[in-house]
Amino acid sequence: MRYITKTDLLIVARDSGYLMIGIGIMCLFPLIMDIFYFEFDVISFLIPGLISISLGFICKRYFENSTPKKIRLKHGMMISSFAWFWAGLIGGLVFMLATNISYIDGVFESVSALTGTGITIYSDVEILPHSILFFRAIEQWIGGLGVVVMVIGVLTKPGAVSSKLYQSEARDERIKPSIKTTLRKTMEIYVIYTIIGIALYVLAGMPLFDSICNTFTIISTGGMSVKNANMGYYQSDIIYFITIVLMILGATSFLVHYKVIKTKGKSLIQDLQFKIIICVIAFVCVMLYFVSNIVPIELIFTVTSAITTTGASVTPVNVMAGWQPFVIICLMCLMLTGGSSGSTVGAIKLVRMITFFKGIYRHVREILSPEGRVVPIKYNGRKLPEKAISQSGNYITLYMMFIMFTWALFCLCGYDPFKSLFTAMSLQGNNGLDLGIMSTSIHPALKVVSMFDMWTGRLEIYPVLITIRAFFEIFKR
């Protein structure tokens, strides 16, 4: 049976045009910094940007009137997968042209930034041009909210296309009944928090350029910094505290943020996922404080960075790698869990973990209860459908299979098994914390696998699997 027809491909090509135009425009933003700092590297941004914009216009114009307007979820998922893949390729071209690295390294850097993973391939980021540092930051900022979400929020019209593309990025929470209005409100909240973050960093004594780039990367839970020592460069508890707050804000659902003003803060306190994040951070920090010699502010920062999948750090990699195994295992558990759904975080996400464990608890209760009794599962006062419970279990199983596969490959290449598992979790969860394995010297095959993990982790696996399935069906023909 054919699941993908020629019409399906034409729909994907047509609606990918908007996204390619948006990705091309993204490449032009760093020209502001390039001109301001007199770096005169216009070509590195102009060529990739114009390539993407030109191809986008061709797809949009050529297929506009030859395809049906109706779009299904499978189309949205394929378009979304292609958009992230294309953004990584175009961004990689920018890094290659501007910094003379290999194309595969450039694509790795671009994918890492876009997906909010935050692992850098550069050994010294402080020698990079301001325009490239800004480009990495803007990639993370746009990727944090979602490449597709950003583009459809600005360029597309309200309707079924916007709705299906919104769902394709694993988002189903709506601030308003209309997807278009939801996107605009989400972007408003995102921009407001970004402005507040920049202002707070400047007031704390951080240079303006650093403030802009760091806010872009922290509020998006990306974690790349403009300094080799990441946030530890600034040696300021005030800056650390501001960063912790921004990380938690980035890991909280946009729906909750929207309701904060209307409920005078009650929605934040009442949100189960937010309460779990705060309680877990507090509990793990207290526990690790008594079993380790880590400085409290560094401990709180690292624990928050792990659960919010930000990957920002104040501790050097070699020092973190020397922490006792129990501390690292705790961080791995946090990296696996992640923050709230409907936020900028990666990993499994709390709502799936809650649903999964509620399903286990329900099963235990049903065994103990009188025969035939059905025990309902509720979340935030609402009954969860059976489909949600099974989907959570399926996703977690699939997620762990991806981690196991990557872990095995790193071990096969001779890396330490414990550090390899940490790296595999970091990649799949778009976290970015590292124990010293990731660098430009790793085998190209591992770089490709790492990029695949980051890509699937950001899109929550299924859109990529559907796209690969469609590709093989076309190839068989």
Coordinates of C-alpha atoms in Angstrom, one line a residue:
M1 CA 0.0 0.0 0.0
R2 CA 1.3 3.5 -0.9
Y3 CA 1.3 5.9 2.0
I4 CA 3.1 8.7 0.1
T5 CA 1.9 9.9 -3.3
K6 CA 3.2 12.5 -5.7
T7 CA 0.5 14.9 -4.4
D8 CA 2.0 14.5 -0.9
L9 CA 5.4 15.4 -2.1
L10 CA 4.1 18.5 -4.0
I11 CA 2.4 19.7 -0.8
V12 CA 5.6 19.3 1.2
A13 CA 7.6 21.1 -1.5
R14 CA 5.1 24.0 -1.6
D15 CA 4.8 24.6 2.1
S16 CA 8.5 24.1 2.6
G17 CA 9.0 27.2 0.5
Y18 CA 7.9 29.5 3.3
L19 CA 10.3 27.9 5.7
M20 CA 13.2 28.1 3.3
I21 CA 12.5 31.8 2.9
G22 CA 12.4 32.3 6.7
I23 CA 15.7 30.3 7.2
G24 CA 17.3 32.5 4.5
I25 CA 16.2 35.7 6.3
M26 CA 17.7 34.2 9.5
C27 CA 21.1 34.1 7.8
L28 CA 20.9 37.8 7.1
F29 CA 20.4 39.0 10.7
P30 CA 24.1 38.7 11.6
L31 CA 25.0 41.3 8.9
I32 CA 24.0 43.9 11.5
M33 CA 26.9 42.8 13.8
D34 CA 29.2 42.3 10.8
I35 CA 28.7 45.9 9.7
F36 CA 28.7 47.3 13.3
Y37 CA 32.0 45.7 14.2
F38 CA 33.6 46.3 10.7
E39 CA 34.3 42.6 10.1
F40 CA 33.3 42.9 6.4
D41 CA 32.4 39.2 5.9
V42 CA 29.1 39.9 4.1
I43 CA 29.5 37.0 1.6
S44 CA 29.5 34.3 4.3
F45 CA 26.0 35.3 5.3
L46 CA 24.7 36.6 2.0
I47 CA 25.3 33.5 -0.2
P48 CA 23.6 31.0 2.1
G49 CA 20.8 33.4 2.8
L50 CA 20.1 34.1 -0.9
I51 CA 20.3 30.4 -1.8
S52 CA 17.7 29.6 0.8
I53 CA 15.4 32.5 -0.1
S54 CA 15.7 31.9 -3.9
L55 CA 14.9 28.2 -3.6
G56 CA 12.0 29.0 -1.2
F57 CA 10.4 31.4 -3.7
I58 CA 10.8 28.9 -6.4
C59 CA 9.0 26.1 -4.4
K60 CA 6.3 28.5 -3.3
R61 CA 5.6 30.0 -6.8
Y62 CA 6.0 26.8 -8.8
F63 CA 3.8 24.5 -6.6
E64 CA 1.3 27.2 -5.4
N65 CA -1.5 26.5 -7.9
S66 CA -0.7 22.9 -8.7
T67 CA -1.4 21.3 -5.3
P68 CA -4.5 21.0 -3.1
K69 CA -4.7 23.4 -0.1
K70 CA -5.6 20.6 2.3
I71 CA -2.7 19.5 4.5
R72 CA -2.6 16.5 6.9
L73 CA -0.5 15.9 10.0
K74 CA 1.9 13.7 8.0
H75 CA 2.6 16.6 5.6
G76 CA 3.3 18.9 8.6
M77 CA 5.7 16.4 10.1
M78 CA 7.6 15.9 6.9
I79 CA 7.8 19.7 6.3
S80 CA 9.0 20.3 9.9
S81 CA 11.7 17.6 9.6
F82 CA 12.9 19.0 6.3
A83 CA 12.9 22.6 7.7
W84 CA 15.1 21.7 10.6
F85 CA 17.4 19.6 8.3
W86 CA 17.6 22.4 5.7
A87 CA 18.3 25.0 8.5
G88 CA 21.2 22.9 9.7
L89 CA 22.6 22.6 6.1
I90 CA 22.4 26.3 5.4
G91 CA 23.7 27.3 8.8
G92 CA 26.6 24.9 8.3
L93 CA 27.4 26.7 5.0
V94 CA 27.6 30.0 7.0
F95 CA 30.0 28.5 9.5
M96 CA 32.2 26.9 6.8
L97 CA 32.5 30.1 4.8
A98 CA 33.0 32.4 7.8
T99 CA 35.5 30.3 9.9
N100 CA 37.1 28.0 7.4
I101 CA 36.1 24.8 9.1
S102 CA 34.9 21.6 7.3
Y103 CA 31.3 21.5 6.1
I104 CA 30.4 18.6 8.4
D105 CA 31.8 20.5 11.4
G106 CA 29.8 23.6 10.3
V107 CA 26.6 21.6 10.0
F108 CA 27.3 20.0 13.5
E109 CA 27.7 23.5 15.0
S110 CA 24.5 24.7 13.2
V111 CA 22.4 21.7 14.3
S112 CA 23.7 22.0 17.8
A113 CA 22.7 25.6 18.0
L114 CA 19.3 25.3 16.3
T115 CA 18.2 22.3 18.4
G116 CA 19.3 24.0 21.6
T117 CA 21.8 21.3 22.4
G118 CA 24.6 23.8 22.8
I119 CA 27.7 21.5 22.3
T120 CA 30.2 23.5 20.3
I121 CA 32.8 22.1 17.9
Y122 CA 35.1 25.1 18.3
S123 CA 37.9 24.8 20.8
D124 CA 38.2 28.6 21.2
V125 CA 35.0 30.5 20.7
E126 CA 36.5 33.8 21.9
I127 CA 38.5 34.2 18.6
L128 CA 35.3 33.9 16.5
P129 CA 33.9 37.1 14.8
H130 CA 31.1 38.9 16.6
S131 CA 28.8 38.1 13.6
I132 CA 29.3 34.4 14.0
L133 CA 28.8 34.5 17.8
F134 CA 25.6 36.4 17.2
F135 CA 24.6 33.9 14.5
R136 CA 25.0 31.0 16.9
A137 CA 22.9 32.9 19.4
I138 CA 20.1 33.8 17.0
E139 CA 20.0 30.2 15.8
Q140 CA 19.5 29.1 19.4
W141 CA 16.9 31.8 20.0
I142 CA 14.9 30.9 17.0
G143 CA 15.4 27.2 17.5
G144 CA 14.2 27.4 21.1
L145 CA 10.8 28.5 20.1
G146 CA 11.0 26.4 17.0
V147 CA 12.1 27.1 13.4
V148 CA 8.7 26.2 12.1
V149 CA 6.8 28.0 14.8
M150 CA 8.8 31.2 14.2
V151 CA 8.2 31.1 10.4
I152 CA 4.5 30.3 10.4
G153 CA 4.0 32.9 13.1
V154 CA 5.4 35.6 10.8
L155 CA 5.0 34.5 7.2
T156 CA 2.0 32.3 6.9
K157 CA -1.7 33.0 7.0
P158 CA -4.2 31.6 9.5
G159 CA -5.7 28.2 8.6
A160 CA -5.1 24.5 8.4
V161 CA -1.5 24.8 7.3
S162 CA -0.5 26.8 10.4
S163 CA -2.4 24.3 12.6
K164 CA -0.7 21.2 11.2
L165 CA 2.8 22.7 11.2
Y166 CA 2.3 23.8 14.8
Q167 CA 1.4 20.2 15.8
S168 CA 4.4 18.9 13.8
E169 CA 6.8 20.4 16.3
A170 CA 5.2 18.4 19.1
R171 CA 3.1 21.4 20.3
D172 CA -0.5 21.1 21.2
E173 CA -1.1 23.7 23.9
R174 CA -3.0 26.7 22.8
I175 CA -3.0 30.1 24.5
K176 CA -5.9 31.2 22.2
P177 CA -8.3 29.2 20.1
S178 CA -6.6 30.3 16.9
I179 CA -3.1 28.9 16.2
K180 CA -2.0 32.1 14.6
T181 CA -3.0 34.1 17.7
T182 CA -1.4 31.5 19.9
L183 CA 1.9 31.9 18.0
R184 CA 1.8 35.6 18.2
K185 CA 1.1 35.6 22.0
T186 CA 3.9 33.0 22.5
M187 CA 6.3 35.2 20.5
E188 CA 5.3 38.3 22.5
I189 CA 6.1 36.4 25.8
Y190 CA 9.4 35.2 24.4
V191 CA 10.5 38.6 23.3
I192 CA 9.4 40.3 26.6
Y193 CA 11.5 37.7 28.6
T194 CA 14.4 38.2 26.2
I195 CA 14.4 42.0 26.7
I196 CA 14.1 41.6 30.5
G197 CA 17.1 39.1 30.4
I198 CA 19.3 41.5 28.4
A199 CA 18.5 44.4 30.8
L200 CA 19.2 42.3 33.9
Y201 CA 22.6 41.1 32.5
V202 CA 23.6 44.7 31.6
L203 CA 22.6 45.9 35.1
A204 CA 24.7 43.1 36.6
G205 CA 27.8 44.4 34.7
M206 CA 27.9 42.2 31.6
P207 CA 28.9 43.9 28.3
L208 CA 25.9 44.6 26.0
F209 CA 27.0 42.2 23.2
D210 CA 27.5 39.4 25.8
S211 CA 24.2 40.2 27.4
I212 CA 22.3 39.9 24.0
C213 CA 24.0 36.6 23.0
N214 CA 23.8 35.0 26.5
T215 CA 20.1 36.0 26.9
F216 CA 19.3 34.5 23.5
T217 CA 21.0 31.2 24.4
I218 CA 19.7 31.0 28.0
I219 CA 16.0 31.8 27.6
S220 CA 16.0 29.3 24.7
T221 CA 17.6 26.7 27.0
G222 CA 20.4 26.4 24.4
G223 CA 23.5 27.1 26.5
M224 CA 26.1 28.2 24.0
S225 CA 28.1 31.1 25.3
V226 CA 30.5 33.7 23.8
K227 CA 33.2 32.6 26.2
N228 CA 35.2 29.5 26.5
A229 CA 34.4 29.1 30.2
N230 CA 30.7 29.6 29.4
M231 CA 28.9 31.5 32.2
G232 CA 31.7 30.7 34.6
Y233 CA 33.8 33.3 32.8
Y234 CA 32.0 36.2 34.6
Q235 CA 32.7 35.0 38.1
S236 CA 29.6 36.7 39.4
D237 CA 26.9 35.2 41.7
I238 CA 24.4 37.8 40.5
I239 CA 24.9 36.8 36.9
Y240 CA 24.6 33.1 37.9
F241 CA 21.3 33.8 39.7
I242 CA 19.9 35.7 36.8
T243 CA 20.9 32.8 34.5
I244 CA 19.2 30.3 36.8
V245 CA 15.9 32.3 36.8
L246 CA 16.1 32.6 33.0
M247 CA 16.7 28.9 32.6
I248 CA 13.6 28.1 34.8
L249 CA 11.5 30.6 32.8
G250 CA 12.6 28.9 29.6
A251 CA 11.7 25.5 30.9
T252 CA 8.1 26.6 31.9
S253 CA 5.1 26.3 29.6
F254 CA 4.2 29.4 27.6
L255 CA 0.6 28.7 28.5
V256 CA 1.5 29.1 32.2
H257 CA 3.4 32.3 31.4
Y258 CA 0.4 33.7 29.6
K259 CA -1.9 33.0 32.6
V260 CA 0.5 34.5 35.2
I261 CA -0.8 38.1 34.8
K262 CA -4.5 37.1 34.6
T263 CA -4.2 34.9 37.7
K264 CA -1.8 37.2 39.6
G265 CA 0.8 34.5 39.7
K266 CA -1.5 31.7 40.8
S267 CA -1.1 29.8 37.5
L268 CA 2.6 29.5 38.1
I269 CA 2.2 28.1 41.7
Q270 CA -0.7 25.8 40.6
D271 CA 1.1 24.3 37.6
L272 CA 2.1 20.7 38.5
Q273 CA 5.1 20.7 36.1
F274 CA 6.5 24.0 37.5
K275 CA 6.1 22.7 41.1
I276 CA 7.9 19.5 40.2
I277 CA 10.8 21.4 38.6
I278 CA 11.3 23.6 41.7
C279 CA 11.0 20.7 44.1
V280 CA 13.4 18.5 42.2
I281 CA 16.0 21.2 42.0
A282 CA 15.7 21.9 45.7
F283 CA 15.8 18.2 46.7
V284 CA 18.7 17.2 44.4
C285 CA 20.7 20.2 45.4
V286 CA 20.3 19.5 49.2
M287 CA 21.1 15.9 48.7
L288 CA 24.2 16.5 46.6
Y289 CA 25.4 19.2 48.9
F290 CA 25.8 16.6 51.7
V291 CA 27.5 14.0 49.6
S292 CA 29.9 16.2 47.7
N293 CA 32.2 19.2 48.1
I294 CA 30.8 21.2 45.3
V295 CA 30.3 24.9 45.9
P296 CA 26.6 25.5 46.5
I297 CA 26.0 28.1 43.7
E298 CA 27.8 25.9 41.2
L299 CA 25.7 22.9 42.3
I300 CA 22.4 24.9 42.0
F301 CA 23.4 26.2 38.6
T302 CA 24.4 22.8 37.2
V303 CA 21.4 21.0 38.5
T304 CA 19.1 23.7 37.0
S305 CA 21.0 23.5 33.8
A306 CA 20.6 19.8 33.6
I307 CA 16.8 19.6 34.3
T308 CA 16.0 22.5 32.0
T309 CA 18.3 21.0 29.3
T310 CA 20.1 24.3 28.9
G311 CA 23.6 22.9 29.1
A312 CA 25.1 26.2 30.4
S313 CA 27.9 25.7 32.9
V314 CA 30.0 27.5 35.5
T315 CA 32.3 24.6 36.1
P316 CA 35.1 23.6 33.7
V317 CA 34.6 20.3 31.8
N318 CA 37.7 18.7 33.4
V319 CA 36.4 19.6 36.9
M320 CA 32.9 18.3 36.2
A321 CA 34.3 15.1 34.8
G322 CA 36.1 14.5 38.1
W323 CA 32.9 14.7 40.2
Q324 CA 32.0 11.5 42.0
P325 CA 29.9 9.1 39.9
F326 CA 26.8 9.5 42.1
V327 CA 26.6 13.3 41.2
I328 CA 27.0 12.5 37.5
I329 CA 24.2 9.9 37.7
C330 CA 21.9 12.4 39.3
L331 CA 22.6 14.8 36.6
M332 CA 21.9 12.1 34.0
C333 CA 18.5 11.4 35.5
L334 CA 17.7 15.1 35.4
M335 CA 18.9 15.4 31.8
L336 CA 16.6 12.4 30.9
T337 CA 13.5 14.0 32.4
G338 CA 13.6 17.6 31.2
G339 CA 11.2 20.4 32.0
S340 CA 7.6 21.3 31.0
S341 CA 5.9 20.6 27.8
G342 CA 5.0 23.7 25.7
S343 CA 8.4 25.3 26.7
T344 CA 11.8 25.5 25.0
V345 CA 13.3 22.3 26.7
G346 CA 14.3 19.0 25.2
A347 CA 14.4 15.5 26.7
I348 CA 11.4 13.3 27.5
K349 CA 9.5 16.2 29.3
L350 CA 7.8 16.0 32.7
V351 CA 4.2 15.5 31.4
R352 CA 5.2 12.2 29.8
M353 CA 7.1 11.1 32.9
I354 CA 4.1 12.0 35.0
T355 CA 1.7 10.1 32.7
F356 CA 4.0 7.1 32.5
F357 CA 4.3 6.7 36.3
K358 CA 0.6 7.3 36.8
G359 CA 0.0 4.5 34.3
I360 CA 2.3 2.2 36.3
Y361 CA 0.6 3.2 39.6
R362 CA -2.9 2.6 38.0
H363 CA -1.8 -0.9 36.9
V364 CA -0.7 -1.7 40.5
R365 CA -4.0 -0.4 41.9
E366 CA -6.1 -2.4 39.4
I367 CA -4.3 -5.6 40.4
L368 CA -5.0 -5.0 44.0
S369 CA -8.6 -3.8 43.4
P370 CA -11.7 -6.0 43.0
E371 CA -11.8 -7.8 39.6
G372 CA -13.3 -5.6 36.8
R373 CA -12.7 -2.2 38.5
V374 CA -11.3 0.5 36.2
V375 CA -9.1 3.0 37.9
P376 CA -9.1 6.4 36.1
I377 CA -5.9 8.5 35.7
K378 CA -6.2 12.2 36.2
Y379 CA -3.8 15.1 35.4
N380 CA -4.5 18.6 36.7
G381 CA -8.0 17.5 37.5
R382 CA -8.8 16.1 34.1
K383 CA -9.1 12.4 33.1
L384 CA -6.3 11.2 30.8
P385 CA -7.3 9.1 27.8
E386 CA -5.8 5.7 27.4
K387 CA -4.1 6.8 24.2
A388 CA -2.0 9.3 26.1
I389 CA -0.8 6.7 28.5
S390 CA 0.3 4.3 25.8
Q391 CA 1.9 7.0 23.7
S392 CA 4.0 8.2 26.7
G393 CA 5.3 4.6 27.3
N394 CA 6.0 4.1 23.6
Y395 CA 7.9 7.4 23.3
I396 CA 10.0 6.8 26.4
T397 CA 10.9 3.3 25.1
L398 CA 11.8 4.7 21.7
Y399 CA 13.8 7.5 23.3
M400 CA 15.8 5.1 25.4
M401 CA 16.5 2.9 22.3
F402 CA 18.1 5.9 20.6
I403 CA 20.3 6.6 23.6
M404 CA 21.4 2.9 23.8
F405 CA 22.3 2.9 20.1
T406 CA 24.4 6.1 20.4
W407 CA 26.0 4.9 23.7
A408 CA 27.1 1.6 22.0
L409 CA 28.6 3.5 19.0
F410 CA 30.7 5.7 21.3
C411 CA 31.9 2.7 23.3
L412 CA 32.7 0.9 20.0
C413 CA 35.0 3.9 19.1
G414 CA 36.9 3.4 22.3
Y415 CA 35.4 6.1 24.6
D416 CA 34.9 5.6 28.3
P417 CA 31.5 3.8 28.8
F418 CA 30.3 6.1 31.6
K419 CA 31.2 9.3 29.8
S420 CA 29.7 7.9 26.6
L421 CA 26.4 7.3 28.3
F422 CA 26.4 10.8 29.6
T423 CA 27.1 12.2 26.1
A424 CA 24.4 10.1 24.5
M425 CA 21.8 11.4 27.0
S426 CA 23.0 14.9 26.5
L427 CA 22.7 14.7 22.7
Q428 CA 19.4 13.0 22.6
G429 CA 17.9 15.3 25.2
N430 CA 19.3 18.5 23.5
N431 CA 21.1 19.2 26.8
G432 CA 24.7 20.1 26.0
L433 CA 26.5 19.3 29.2
D434 CA 29.7 17.4 28.3
L435 CA 32.4 15.5 30.1
G436 CA 35.1 16.1 27.5
I437 CA 34.2 13.7 24.7
M438 CA 32.7 16.0 22.1
S439 CA 35.3 17.8 20.0
T440 CA 36.3 18.3 16.4
S441 CA 38.6 15.3 16.6
I442 CA 35.8 12.7 17.0
H443 CA 35.1 10.4 14.0
P444 CA 32.9 11.9 11.3
A445 CA 30.5 9.0 11.7
L446 CA 30.0 9.9 15.3
K447 CA 29.4 13.5 14.3
V448 CA 26.7 12.4 11.9
V449 CA 25.0 10.1 14.5
S450 CA 25.2 13.0 17.0
M451 CA 23.5 15.4 14.6
F452 CA 20.8 12.8 14.0
D453 CA 20.3 12.4 17.8
M454 CA 20.0 16.2 18.2
W455 CA 17.6 16.4 15.2
T456 CA 15.3 13.6 16.4
G457 CA 15.5 14.8 20.0
R458 CA 14.3 18.3 19.1
L459 CA 11.4 17.1 16.9
E460 CA 10.6 14.3 19.3
I461 CA 11.5 11.4 17.0
Y462 CA 8.2 10.7 15.2
P463 CA 8.4 13.4 12.5
V464 CA 11.8 12.3 11.5
L465 CA 10.8 8.6 11.4
I466 CA 7.8 9.5 9.2
T467 CA 10.1 11.5 6.9
I468 CA 12.6 8.6 6.6
R469 CA 9.7 6.2 6.0
A470 CA 8.5 8.4 3.2
F471 CA 12.0 8.7 1.7
F472 CA 12.4 4.9 1.6
E473 CA 9.0 4.5 0.0
I474 CA 10.0 6.9 -2.8
F475 CA 13.4 5.3 -3.2
K476 CA 11.8 1.8 -3.6
R477 CA 9.7 3.1 -6.5

